[in-house]
mmCIF file of C-alpha atoms in Angstrom:
data_model
loop_
_atom_site.group_PDB
_atom_site.id
_atom_site.type_symbol
_atom_site.label_atom_id
_atom_site.label_comp_id
_atom_site.label_asym_id
_atom_site.label_seq_id
_atom_site.Cartn_x
_atom_site.Cartn_y
_atom_site.Cartn_z
ATOM 1 C CA MET A 124 -0.011 -0.038 -0.088
ATOM 2 C CA LYS A 125 2.598 2.431 0.843
ATOM 3 C CA GLY A 126 3.847 2.480 -3.082
ATOM 4 C CA LYS A 127 0.313 3.033 -4.019
ATOM 5 C CA GLY A 128 0.051 6.405 -1.969
ATOM 6 C CA SER A 129 3.631 7.767 -2.956
ATOM 7 C CA LEU A 130 2.514 7.479 -7.193
ATOM 8 C CA ALA A 131 -0.605 9.255 -6.434
ATOM 9 C CA LEU A 132 0.836 12.095 -4.456
ATOM 10 C CA MET A 133 3.041 12.559 -7.090
ATOM 11 C CA GLU A 134 0.670 11.907 -9.901
ATOM 12 C CA GLN A 135 -1.217 14.443 -7.628
ATOM 13 C CA LEU A 136 2.541 16.966 -7.481
ATOM 14 C CA VAL A 137 2.683 16.684 -11.460
ATOM 15 C CA MET A 138 -1.188 17.765 -12.549
ATOM 16 C CA LEU A 139 -0.923 20.805 -10.232
ATOM 17 C CA LEU A 140 2.990 21.496 -11.849
ATOM 18 C CA VAL A 141 0.922 21.380 -15.322
ATOM 19 C CA PHE A 142 -2.037 23.140 -13.972
ATOM 20 C CA ALA A 143 0.336 25.932 -12.920
ATOM 21 C CA LEU A 144 2.457 26.075 -15.929
ATOM 22 C CA ALA A 145 -0.629 26.745 -17.652
ATOM 23 C CA ALA A 146 -2.112 29.384 -15.469
ATOM 24 C CA ALA A 147 2.142 31.050 -15.872
ATOM 25 C CA LEU A 148 1.637 31.078 -19.699
ATOM 26 C CA CYS A 149 -2.321 32.810 -19.888
ATOM 27 C CA LEU A 150 -1.536 35.176 -17.310
ATOM 28 C CA GLN A 151 1.246 35.750 -19.949
ATOM 29 C CA ALA A 152 -0.541 35.858 -22.633
ATOM 30 C CA PHE A 153 -3.231 38.485 -20.939
ATOM 31 C CA VAL A 154 -0.408 40.824 -19.410
ATOM 32 C CA LYS A 155 0.614 40.787 -24.267
ATOM 33 C CA SER A 156 -2.302 41.120 -25.037
ATOM 34 C CA ASP A 157 -2.661 44.360 -22.700
ATOM 35 C CA GLN A 158 0.376 46.108 -23.523
ATOM 36 C CA MET A 159 -0.453 45.629 -27.004
ATOM 37 C CA SER A 160 -3.102 47.160 -26.927
ATOM 38 C CA LYS A 161 -2.562 50.432 -24.365
ATOM 39 C CA ASP A 162 0.855 50.245 -27.605
ATOM 40 C CA SER A 163 -2.613 50.084 -30.420
ATOM 41 C CA GLU A 164 -4.472 52.849 -28.421
ATOM 42 C CA ALA A 165 -1.392 55.586 -28.287
ATOM 43 C CA ALA A 166 -0.347 54.368 -31.823
ATOM 44 C CA ASP A 167 -4.237 55.471 -31.959
ATOM 45 C CA HIS A 168 -3.653 58.808 -30.426
ATOM 46 C CA ALA A 169 -0.215 59.886 -32.044
ATOM 47 C CA MET A 170 -1.943 59.830 -35.591
ATOM 48 C CA VAL A 171 -4.959 61.193 -34.795
ATOM 49 C CA LEU A 172 -3.296 64.016 -33.118
ATOM 50 C CA CYS A 173 0.004 64.361 -36.373
ATOM 51 C CA GLN A 174 -3.456 64.340 -38.648
ATOM 52 C CA SER A 175 -4.841 67.338 -36.497
ATOM 53 C CA VAL A 176 -1.353 69.443 -36.744
ATOM 54 C CA ALA A 177 -0.505 68.326 -40.671
ATOM 55 C CA GLU A 178 -4.627 69.926 -41.594
ATOM 56 C CA THR A 179 -3.856 72.596 -39.390
ATOM 57 C CA ILE A 180 -0.470 73.684 -40.642
ATOM 58 C CA ARG A 181 -1.657 73.419 -44.426
ATOM 59 C CA SER A 182 -4.595 75.477 -43.931
ATOM 60 C CA GLU A 183 -2.256 78.268 -42.574
ATOM 61 C CA GLY A 184 -0.565 78.050 -46.054
ATOM 62 C CA GLY A 185 2.270 80.294 -46.815
ATOM 63 C CA SER A 186 5.874 79.276 -46.128
ATOM 64 C CA ALA A 187 6.581 75.788 -44.090
ATOM 65 C CA GLU A 188 8.374 77.958 -41.658
ATOM 66 C CA GLU A 189 5.191 80.347 -41.185
ATOM 67 C CA ALA A 190 2.198 77.899 -41.375
ATOM 68 C CA ILE A 191 4.354 75.670 -39.093
ATOM 69 C CA ALA A 192 4.933 78.834 -35.981
ATOM 70 C CA ALA A 193 0.908 79.419 -36.856
ATOM 71 C CA ALA A 194 0.449 75.601 -36.020
ATOM 72 C CA MET A 195 2.636 75.724 -32.379
ATOM 73 C CA GLU A 196 0.599 78.788 -31.535
ATOM 74 C CA LYS A 197 -2.332 77.235 -31.763
ATOM 75 C CA PHE A 198 -1.526 73.804 -29.964
ATOM 76 C CA GLY A 199 0.372 75.603 -27.716
ATOM 77 C CA GLY A 200 3.552 74.498 -28.861
ATOM 78 C CA ASN A 201 6.631 74.544 -25.413
ATOM 79 C CA VAL A 202 9.223 73.540 -26.995
ATOM 80 C CA PRO A 203 11.334 74.536 -31.004
ATOM 81 C CA TYR A 204 9.520 73.280 -33.423
ATOM 82 C CA GLY A 205 7.165 70.947 -30.891
ATOM 83 C CA ILE A 206 4.903 70.340 -28.363
ATOM 84 C CA LEU A 207 5.822 67.658 -25.430
ATOM 85 C CA TYR A 208 2.887 65.738 -23.878
ATOM 86 C CA ASN A 209 2.777 63.343 -21.155
ATOM 87 C CA GLN A 210 1.179 59.942 -20.002
ATOM 88 C CA ASP A 211 -2.420 60.884 -20.686
ATOM 89 C CA TRP A 212 -1.840 63.080 -23.646
ATOM 90 C CA SER A 213 -1.943 66.368 -21.720
ATOM 91 C CA LEU A 214 0.935 69.190 -22.650
ATOM 92 C CA ALA A 215 3.780 69.066 -20.372
ATOM 93 C CA GLN A 216 7.292 70.979 -19.694
ATOM 94 C CA ALA A 217 10.750 69.859 -19.763
ATOM 95 C CA GLU A 218 13.968 71.729 -19.213
ATOM 96 C CA PRO A 219 16.733 72.171 -22.282
ATOM 97 C CA GLN A 220 19.473 70.825 -21.275
ATOM 98 C CA SER A 221 23.155 71.642 -20.962
ATOM 99 C CA ASP A 222 23.584 71.632 -24.898
ATOM 100 C CA GLY A 223 20.162 73.931 -25.623
ATOM 101 C CA LEU A 224 18.796 71.264 -27.752
ATOM 102 C CA ALA A 225 17.583 68.105 -26.125
ATOM 103 C CA PHE A 226 15.172 68.466 -23.963
ATOM 104 C CA ASP A 227 14.579 66.090 -20.252
ATOM 105 C CA MET A 228 12.017 63.693 -21.194
ATOM 106 C CA GLN A 229 13.611 61.832 -17.470
ATOM 107 C CA ASN A 230 11.783 63.547 -15.509
ATOM 108 C CA GLY A 231 8.400 62.264 -15.805
ATOM 109 C CA LYS A 232 6.632 65.414 -16.630
ATOM 110 C CA ALA A 233 6.952 64.649 -20.753
ATOM 111 C CA ARG A 234 6.588 61.175 -22.571
ATOM 112 C CA TYR A 235 5.312 61.925 -26.610
ATOM 113 C CA HIS A 236 7.354 65.183 -28.605
ATOM 114 C CA LEU A 237 5.418 65.632 -31.322
ATOM 115 C CA ALA A 238 7.813 67.343 -33.842
ATOM 116 C CA MET A 239 7.384 70.211 -37.181
ATOM 117 C CA TYR A 240 9.625 69.736 -39.319
ATOM 118 C CA ALA A 241 10.078 71.916 -42.893
ATOM 119 C CA ILE A 242 11.319 69.770 -45.633
ATOM 120 C CA GLU A 243 13.143 71.662 -48.956
ATOM 121 C CA SER A 244 10.787 71.737 -51.965
ATOM 122 C CA ASP A 245 12.233 71.631 -55.220
ATOM 123 C CA ILE A 246 9.304 72.992 -57.499
ATOM 124 C CA PRO A 247 8.163 76.931 -56.945
ATOM 125 C CA GLY A 248 5.163 77.238 -55.427
ATOM 126 C CA LEU A 249 4.768 74.452 -53.671
ATOM 127 C CA ALA A 250 6.054 73.843 -49.641
ATOM 128 C CA LYS A 251 6.650 70.830 -48.167
ATOM 129 C CA ALA A 252 6.308 69.779 -44.690
ATOM 130 C CA GLY A 253 6.757 66.309 -42.126
ATOM 131 C CA VAL A 254 4.818 66.073 -38.313
ATOM 132 C CA ALA A 255 6.328 63.066 -36.280
ATOM 133 C CA LEU A 256 5.348 61.836 -32.910
ATOM 134 C CA ARG A 257 8.003 60.350 -30.571
ATOM 135 C CA ASP A 258 7.398 57.876 -27.265
ATOM 136 C CA GLU A 259 10.621 59.018 -25.985
ATOM 137 C CA TYR A 260 10.238 56.136 -23.347
ATOM 138 C CA ALA A 261 10.060 53.512 -26.292
ATOM 139 C CA SER A 262 13.001 51.404 -27.428
ATOM 140 C CA GLU A 263 14.069 52.719 -30.615
ATOM 141 C CA ASP A 264 12.594 49.921 -33.067
ATOM 142 C CA LYS A 265 8.763 51.369 -31.334
ATOM 143 C CA ALA A 266 10.021 55.195 -30.668
ATOM 144 C CA ILE A 267 8.298 57.000 -32.953
ATOM 145 C CA LEU A 268 4.542 56.226 -33.624
ATOM 146 C CA CYS A 269 3.720 58.597 -36.640
ATOM 147 C CA ARG A 270 5.260 60.503 -38.770
ATOM 148 C CA ILE A 271 3.475 62.366 -42.128
ATOM 149 C CA GLU A 272 5.349 64.481 -44.601
ATOM 150 C CA PHE A 273 2.423 66.182 -46.657
ATOM 151 C CA SER A 274 2.701 69.764 -49.302
ATOM 152 C CA TRP A 275 0.747 72.358 -50.125
ATOM 153 C CA GLN A 276 0.855 75.145 -52.221
ATOM 154 C CA LYS A 277 1.871 78.354 -51.718
ATOM 155 C CA GLU A 278 -0.203 80.891 -52.964
ATOM 156 C CA VAL A 279 0.985 82.970 -55.646
ATOM 157 C CA THR A 280 0.027 86.538 -56.469
ATOM 158 C CA ALA A 281 -0.390 87.616 -60.875
ATOM 159 C CA HIS A 282 2.656 88.827 -60.706
ATOM 160 C CA GLY A 283 4.973 85.956 -59.730
#
């Protein structure tokens, strides 16, 4: 009888180990699913924001630099040619670093950086610009959430 009792106990332990392993795999799948959902939500928010900024820049017309400056004013830009947002997508502030260009994104105040930039155009009367939104806490391969480059026709006068 002693041999059969220990065999049943061993069988119960193996079953418990298999159940624990299955539970760990299920939990890992739920955690991965939650992270993918959060990443997708951030990408969707980034796309809507970039489209809105791009449409605002295009509607301003004129040169790319002037249109970007006007869009910065409308959207409450707080860094040169860009806007900083914190985790909940509200405007954030960040302090310039000693080089005067980089901004301290690790201080907990800013997570996303929306950059606006002018692009050289070889075609007279055509202005080009771009908008990119970057997650400063993401890995390098997932950092750019959205990038849009666009162009518009500058208003011309009758005499050129």
